[in-house]
Amino acid sequence: MSVWAVDELCCLCVSLPLSLTSPLFLSRTRSSMPVIFNEPLSFLQRLTEYMEHTYLIHQANATTDSMERMKCVAAFAVSAVASQWERTGKPFNPLLGETYELIREDLGFRWMSEQVSHHPPVSAFHAVGLQEDFLFHGSIYPKLKFWGKSVEAEPKGIITLELPKYNEAYTWTNPTCCVHNIIVGQLWIEQYGNVEVINHKTGERCSLTFKPCGMFGKELHKVEGYILDKSKKKLCAIYGKWTECLYTVDTATFDAHKKSDKKNAEEKKSNKQTSVDEEPEEMPLPDGDTVHVIPGSELIWRIAPRPDNSAEFYAFSTFAMQLNELEEGMKGVLPPTDCRLRPDIRAMEKGDIDLASSEKKKVEEKQRLARKNRSKSTEEWKTRWFHQGSNPHIKAQDWLYSNGYWERNYSLLPDIY
């Protein structure tokens, strides 16, 4: 995910506002986003989509080879942003103190998250394997840049995966996300930048480059890089697209393929005679991969197919469609701050846009009033489930889980809805 601004700005780098309602415009006018641009999920729920491909963590735990574990963890880091593909709806901005939990016994994890800060907007999360076989935690806050026709979001925050079985900890940050044509034209999304997944026990790392699309779009969605040992020797190559799949292949084969590709590109560039009937290069196939598979490659991850009706439901994956489920008996267990209980999100999910809009105004006004009242007193906002501290693996400031959430004592939680 992965996976970035809240309130008058936008909530998630992949779900920036459309048309003239740019984040910069909204922040300057103190206006609120029209609900018609939203999707019926909170940003905290969008963060939970990191866990869609949790099987990669289980695969990492199942292998005794550290390089094989790195392959799985690197694939998990890439898969975390895969749900952003074609997702141009804006999630609802989390209110201060808002929470979300998800227990998936079939996938082997439980997750909880909290909006720990409003200005600047920060969302913290903590997930554990049901067999206590992994910890996955971090915090996300954005740095936004408005470029006129596009909005770029550089996700700040540390993402950490711990595998107790091997006493290993991996850390990384997400790539930069850019949404194009926010004023006119068809919206499209790209991810770019360098992502380095580090195994702090072995010193191995996976250095990945999310490529910008380039002048003619040939590099769109491409990801490639290498796994290196602690002495920076290349152990193998990884390549693919964050929207589709990832492969691994030995370094020599990959480098030879890259060299051949570069030579062919130069020859085509020098040849000015082009057939008018020639089809565009790397023309996407409607029902097939657009990744050219190098002979000898091993598939390490493929995106889960979306349901047939995905386009009718905000380009949601099956995983995303289940995030707002409120099953019988959950109301008596969930804290009153859980996203599922937000009246504006529930109204939008039912298709009542007018009610969703009015409810959204109510909860936002309630939040502003609470902030105003705190400013008049000595009362300070206190986070419930996270606290600031030093990430033990990189010695940088992070939001760390304070424990206690799953004890189900929610009597002192604020009334935010």
XYZ file of C-alpha atoms in Angstrom:
417
model
C 0.000 0.000 0.000
C 0.669 1.085 0.077
C -1.313 2.437 0.417
C -2.550 10.073 2.423
C -3.803 13.393 3.655
C -6.825 14.008 5.710
C -9.608 16.589 6.263
C -9.438 19.442 3.741
C -6.648 17.681 1.902
C -7.103 14.264 0.397
C -6.963 11.053 2.306
C -5.006 8.739 0.128
C -2.523 9.291 -2.644
C -4.474 7.076 -4.992
C -7.816 8.596 -4.188
C -7.251 12.257 -4.720
C -10.186 14.518 -5.580
C -11.424 14.942 -9.093
C -12.103 17.945 -11.316
C -11.465 21.416 -9.858
C -11.688 20.150 -6.283
C -7.944 19.764 -5.928
C -6.419 19.233 -2.466
C -4.642 22.583 -2.628
C -7.810 24.372 -3.672
C -9.793 22.783 -0.865
C -7.196 23.460 1.805
C -7.041 27.131 0.869
C -10.788 27.625 0.776
C -11.450 25.501 3.892
C -14.109 23.760 1.861
C -15.180 20.168 2.275
C -15.060 17.619 -0.531
C -18.442 16.930 -2.156
C -19.420 13.421 -1.131
C -20.079 12.458 -4.762
C -16.302 12.124 -5.206
C -16.003 9.613 -2.364
C -16.098 5.856 -2.211
C -17.921 4.268 0.765
C -14.786 3.480 2.758
C -12.691 5.381 5.255
C -8.983 5.839 4.657
C -8.368 3.495 7.604
C -10.212 0.799 5.678
C -8.171 1.563 2.572
C -5.020 1.008 4.633
C -6.330 -2.421 5.587
C -6.089 -3.447 1.935
C -2.375 -3.904 2.595
C -3.421 -7.296 3.947
C -5.127 -8.635 0.830
C -2.106 -10.783 -0.085
C -1.186 -11.903 3.438
C -0.409 -15.355 2.051
C 2.965 -13.929 0.999
C 3.862 -13.423 4.666
C 2.879 -17.013 5.415
C 5.032 -18.171 2.500
C 7.966 -16.209 3.914
C 7.509 -17.932 7.267
C 7.438 -21.331 5.581
C 10.910 -21.129 4.003
C 14.224 -21.454 5.831
C 16.157 -19.605 3.103
C 16.553 -15.894 3.880
C 16.707 -14.920 0.205
C 13.446 -16.761 -0.470
C 11.900 -14.926 2.473
C 13.075 -11.634 1.014
C 11.393 -12.479 -2.293
C 8.093 -12.991 -0.479
C 8.417 -9.850 1.639
C 9.371 -7.729 -1.389
C 6.356 -9.109 -3.258
C 4.176 -8.272 -0.245
C 5.507 -4.691 -0.249
C 4.586 -4.336 -3.939
C 1.207 -6.045 -3.532
C 0.299 -3.521 -0.832
C -0.151 -0.799 -3.463
C -1.801 -3.033 -6.083
C -5.322 -2.235 -4.871
C -4.772 1.403 -5.912
C -4.955 0.471 -9.586
C -7.889 2.323 -11.193
C -9.148 3.429 -7.765
C -9.840 7.127 -8.360
C -12.618 7.527 -5.794
C -11.709 9.340 -2.582
C -12.097 7.536 0.737
C -13.694 9.403 3.618
C -11.267 11.362 5.774
C -10.853 9.644 9.161
C -11.952 11.678 12.149
C -9.519 12.114 15.010
C -9.849 9.015 17.183
C -11.577 6.971 14.486
C -10.631 3.281 14.466
C -11.028 0.211 12.309
C -10.559 -3.450 13.048
C -10.606 -6.526 10.863
C -10.254 -10.185 11.810
C -9.766 -12.631 8.944
C -9.389 -16.163 10.206
C -9.175 -17.449 6.637
C -6.151 -15.230 5.980
C -4.681 -15.677 9.466
C -4.531 -12.136 10.862
C -6.241 -9.474 12.910
C -5.771 -5.746 12.302
C -6.571 -2.517 14.069
C -5.848 1.094 13.180
C -6.435 4.534 14.639
C -6.373 8.098 13.348
C -3.790 9.416 15.809
C -3.412 12.967 14.498
C -5.552 15.391 12.544
C -3.081 18.213 11.806
C -0.916 16.778 10.348
C -3.020 13.755 9.393
C -1.462 10.509 10.629
C -2.940 7.011 10.549
C -1.328 4.230 12.595
C -1.933 0.497 12.221
C -0.968 -2.769 13.878
C -1.628 -6.314 12.631
C -0.695 -9.687 14.083
C -0.805 -13.223 12.775
C -3.429 -15.341 14.514
C -0.706 -17.907 15.222
C 1.524 -15.097 16.534
C 3.725 -15.771 13.521
C 4.130 -12.141 12.380
C 3.713 -8.499 13.339
C 2.964 -5.839 10.737
C 2.787 -2.222 11.848
C 3.422 1.337 10.772
C 2.085 4.838 10.301
C 1.251 6.826 7.193
C 1.255 10.563 6.615
C 1.588 12.356 3.275
C 3.599 15.097 1.705
C 1.508 16.551 -1.110
C 2.562 18.532 -4.160
C 0.117 20.093 -6.593
C 1.452 20.414 -10.145
C -1.544 22.005 -11.845
C -2.825 19.025 -13.827
C -1.666 16.417 -11.338
C -1.250 15.818 -7.632
C 1.755 13.970 -6.257
C 1.714 12.328 -2.835
C 4.925 11.183 -1.222
C 3.934 8.806 1.578
C 5.912 9.399 4.730
C 6.059 6.854 7.498
C 7.774 3.588 8.317
C 6.340 0.175 7.509
C 7.662 -2.747 9.544
C 7.159 -6.499 9.216
C 8.489 -8.780 11.954
C 8.884 -12.550 11.677
C 9.483 -13.846 15.244
C 10.287 -17.382 14.038
C 13.495 -16.067 12.481
C 13.929 -13.055 14.777
C 13.818 -10.886 11.642
C 12.478 -7.400 11.023
C 11.964 -5.839 7.600
C 11.303 -2.143 6.993
C 10.405 -0.077 3.941
C 8.494 2.979 2.740
C 5.939 3.166 -0.054
C 6.592 4.694 -3.508
C 5.330 8.117 -4.538
C 1.893 8.166 -6.133
C 0.722 10.635 -8.770
C -2.822 11.187 -10.025
C -2.938 12.803 -13.463
C -5.637 14.849 -15.211
C -7.322 16.039 -12.028
C -8.780 19.061 -13.855
C -9.743 17.680 -17.246
C -9.381 14.376 -19.081
C -9.367 10.784 -17.900
C -7.830 10.220 -14.489
C -4.932 7.828 -14.331
C -2.510 6.791 -11.627
C 1.156 5.939 -11.553
C 3.567 4.966 -8.796
C 7.230 5.859 -9.013
C 10.354 6.096 -6.921
C 12.730 3.778 -5.105
C 11.646 1.325 -2.436
C 14.222 -0.472 -0.335
C 13.145 -3.443 1.755
C 15.768 -4.137 4.424
C 16.258 -7.283 6.494
C 17.822 -5.835 9.626
C 19.098 -9.197 10.846
C 20.897 -10.517 7.749
C 21.711 -7.205 6.077
C 20.046 -8.375 2.864
C 17.965 -5.847 1.010
C 15.723 -5.625 -2.009
C 16.178 -2.402 -3.968
C 13.175 -1.813 -6.218
C 12.441 0.949 -8.695
C 8.850 1.840 -9.514
C 9.307 3.365 -12.953
C 7.591 6.526 -14.164
C 5.610 5.924 -17.349
C 7.906 7.976 -19.607
C 7.082 9.914 -22.765
C 5.237 7.120 -24.588
C 4.004 5.127 -21.596
C 6.285 2.139 -22.210
C 7.390 2.028 -18.575
C 3.929 2.489 -17.041
C 3.437 0.391 -13.864
C 6.815 -1.354 -14.265
C 8.790 -2.425 -11.204
C 12.280 -3.883 -11.251
C 15.270 -4.306 -8.998
C 17.627 -6.679 -7.232
C 18.001 -8.573 -3.993
C 21.461 -7.899 -2.573
C 23.406 -9.469 0.273
C 25.001 -7.433 3.064
C 28.082 -6.812 0.890
C 25.771 -5.453 -1.876
C 26.358 -8.417 -4.171
C 23.364 -9.018 -6.439
C 21.698 -12.333 -5.621
C 18.796 -12.230 -8.069
C 16.572 -9.824 -10.011
C 12.892 -9.000 -9.551
C 10.675 -7.499 -12.247
C 7.049 -7.074 -13.248
C 4.218 -4.591 -12.784
C 2.619 -3.498 -9.534
C -0.773 -3.791 -11.259
C -0.271 -7.406 -12.330
C 2.519 -9.674 -11.160
C 6.149 -10.061 -10.120
C 8.799 -12.505 -11.301
C 12.294 -13.340 -10.125
C 15.185 -14.500 -12.315
C 18.949 -14.835 -11.959
C 20.917 -11.612 -12.295
C 22.952 -12.543 -15.385
C 19.857 -13.500 -17.397
C 18.059 -10.314 -16.369
C 21.006 -8.050 -17.217
C 21.444 -9.728 -20.609
C 17.738 -9.242 -21.333
C 17.951 -5.559 -20.343
C 20.963 -5.068 -22.589
C 19.163 -6.697 -25.508
C 16.066 -4.572 -24.906
C 18.138 -1.410 -24.902
C 19.868 -2.382 -28.163
C 16.531 -3.132 -29.862
C 15.107 0.180 -28.709
C 18.065 2.060 -30.118
C 17.747 0.264 -33.461
C 14.062 1.131 -33.696
C 14.803 4.721 -32.828
C 17.395 4.992 -35.593
C 15.056 3.409 -38.139
C 12.838 6.225 -39.354
C 10.856 4.007 -41.733
C 7.817 2.843 -39.780
C 4.904 0.936 -41.203
C 1.587 2.754 -40.907
C 0.001 -0.573 -39.989
C 2.444 -1.212 -37.132
C 0.660 -1.626 -33.833
C 1.819 0.255 -30.736
C 4.496 -1.423 -28.685
C 3.427 -3.212 -25.498
C -0.197 -2.827 -26.414
C -2.101 -4.117 -23.365
C -4.115 -7.260 -23.902
C -7.614 -7.153 -22.413
C -7.406 -10.585 -20.796
C -3.699 -11.276 -20.536
C -0.458 -10.175 -18.949
C 1.439 -7.205 -20.328
C 4.660 -8.323 -18.624
C 7.164 -9.978 -20.951
C 8.345 -13.079 -19.092
C 12.072 -13.713 -19.339
C 12.902 -17.415 -19.877
C 13.849 -19.110 -16.618
C 11.752 -16.762 -14.480
C 9.776 -17.780 -11.397
C 6.416 -16.190 -10.586
C 6.361 -14.888 -6.993
C 3.114 -12.873 -6.946
C 0.037 -12.267 -9.075
C -2.724 -9.800 -8.275
C -6.022 -11.360 -7.228
C -8.597 -10.997 -10.028
C -11.315 -8.457 -9.394
C -14.974 -9.464 -9.506
C -16.923 -8.972 -12.727
C -18.938 -6.108 -11.223
C -15.882 -4.271 -9.880
C -16.248 -1.347 -12.317
C -19.766 -0.736 -11.003
C -18.503 -0.575 -7.414
C -15.628 1.926 -7.357
C -13.157 -0.593 -8.902
C -13.198 -2.509 -5.605
C -11.487 -5.861 -5.255
C -13.363 -8.671 -3.521
C -11.325 -7.901 -0.394
C -12.373 -4.236 -0.481
C -16.042 -5.104 -0.977
C -16.000 -6.969 2.346
C -14.408 -4.221 4.462
C -17.664 -2.516 5.420
C -19.589 -5.646 6.378
C -21.428 -5.232 9.665
C -22.431 -8.730 10.664
C -25.010 -9.646 13.271
C -23.574 -9.192 16.743
C -20.686 -6.923 15.698
C -22.374 -3.764 17.006
C -22.135 -5.070 20.533
C -18.436 -5.867 20.150
C -16.997 -3.056 18.046
C -15.901 0.186 19.695
C -18.171 3.171 18.935
C -15.281 4.722 16.976
C -15.168 1.993 14.305
C -15.509 3.169 10.683
C -18.370 0.760 10.038
C -20.549 2.844 12.356
C -19.991 6.158 10.569
C -23.417 7.367 9.429
C -22.113 9.128 6.299
C -20.276 6.044 5.019
C -23.253 3.774 5.750
C -25.591 6.152 3.900
C -23.333 6.276 0.871
C -23.007 2.509 0.771
C -26.802 2.341 0.588
C -26.754 4.799 -2.317
C -28.335 7.726 -0.419
C -26.006 10.525 -1.554
C -28.056 13.365 -0.024
C -28.121 11.702 3.400
C -24.407 10.848 3.142
C -23.629 14.502 2.386
C -25.637 15.832 5.325
C -24.206 13.228 7.723
C -20.690 14.030 6.539
C -21.232 17.713 7.352
C -22.532 16.790 10.807
C -19.553 14.646 11.824
C -17.063 17.163 10.425
C -18.752 20.031 12.299
C -18.776 17.937 15.457
C -15.046 17.375 15.088
C -14.383 21.094 14.576
C -16.459 21.981 17.636
C -14.616 19.450 19.787
C -11.269 20.852 18.639
C -12.453 24.395 19.394
C -13.588 23.391 22.893
C -10.250 21.746 23.624
C -8.414 24.887 22.561
C -10.362 26.862 25.159
C -9.325 24.557 27.985
C -6.217 22.801 29.190
C -7.527 19.510 27.827
C -5.287 17.829 25.250
C -6.208 15.063 22.874
C -4.808 11.698 23.910
C -4.523 8.788 21.512
C -6.096 5.576 22.812
C -4.229 2.723 21.201
C -0.903 4.129 19.934
C 1.899 6.268 21.323
C 4.918 7.944 19.804
C 8.232 6.234 20.312
C 11.382 5.021 18.616
C 11.119 2.238 16.057
C 13.602 -0.256 17.527
C 14.873 -1.366 14.136
C 15.817 1.991 12.593
C 15.811 4.273 15.665
C 13.416 6.741 14.047
C 10.212 8.196 15.513
C 7.169 6.032 14.886
C 3.694 5.345 16.230
C 3.795 2.181 18.334
C 0.889 0.045 19.498
C 0.078 0.547 23.188
C -1.783 -2.781 23.635
C -5.207 -3.223 25.196
C -7.475 -2.823 22.182
C -8.537 -6.468 21.993
C -9.513 -6.532 25.689
C -12.755 -4.880 24.497
C -12.952 -2.181 27.194
C -14.241 0.815 25.260
C -16.126 2.691 28.001
C -13.928 5.801 27.905
C -13.832 6.307 24.134
C -15.016 9.645 22.742
C -18.303 10.128 20.923
C -17.016 11.196 17.503
C -20.000 10.322 15.304
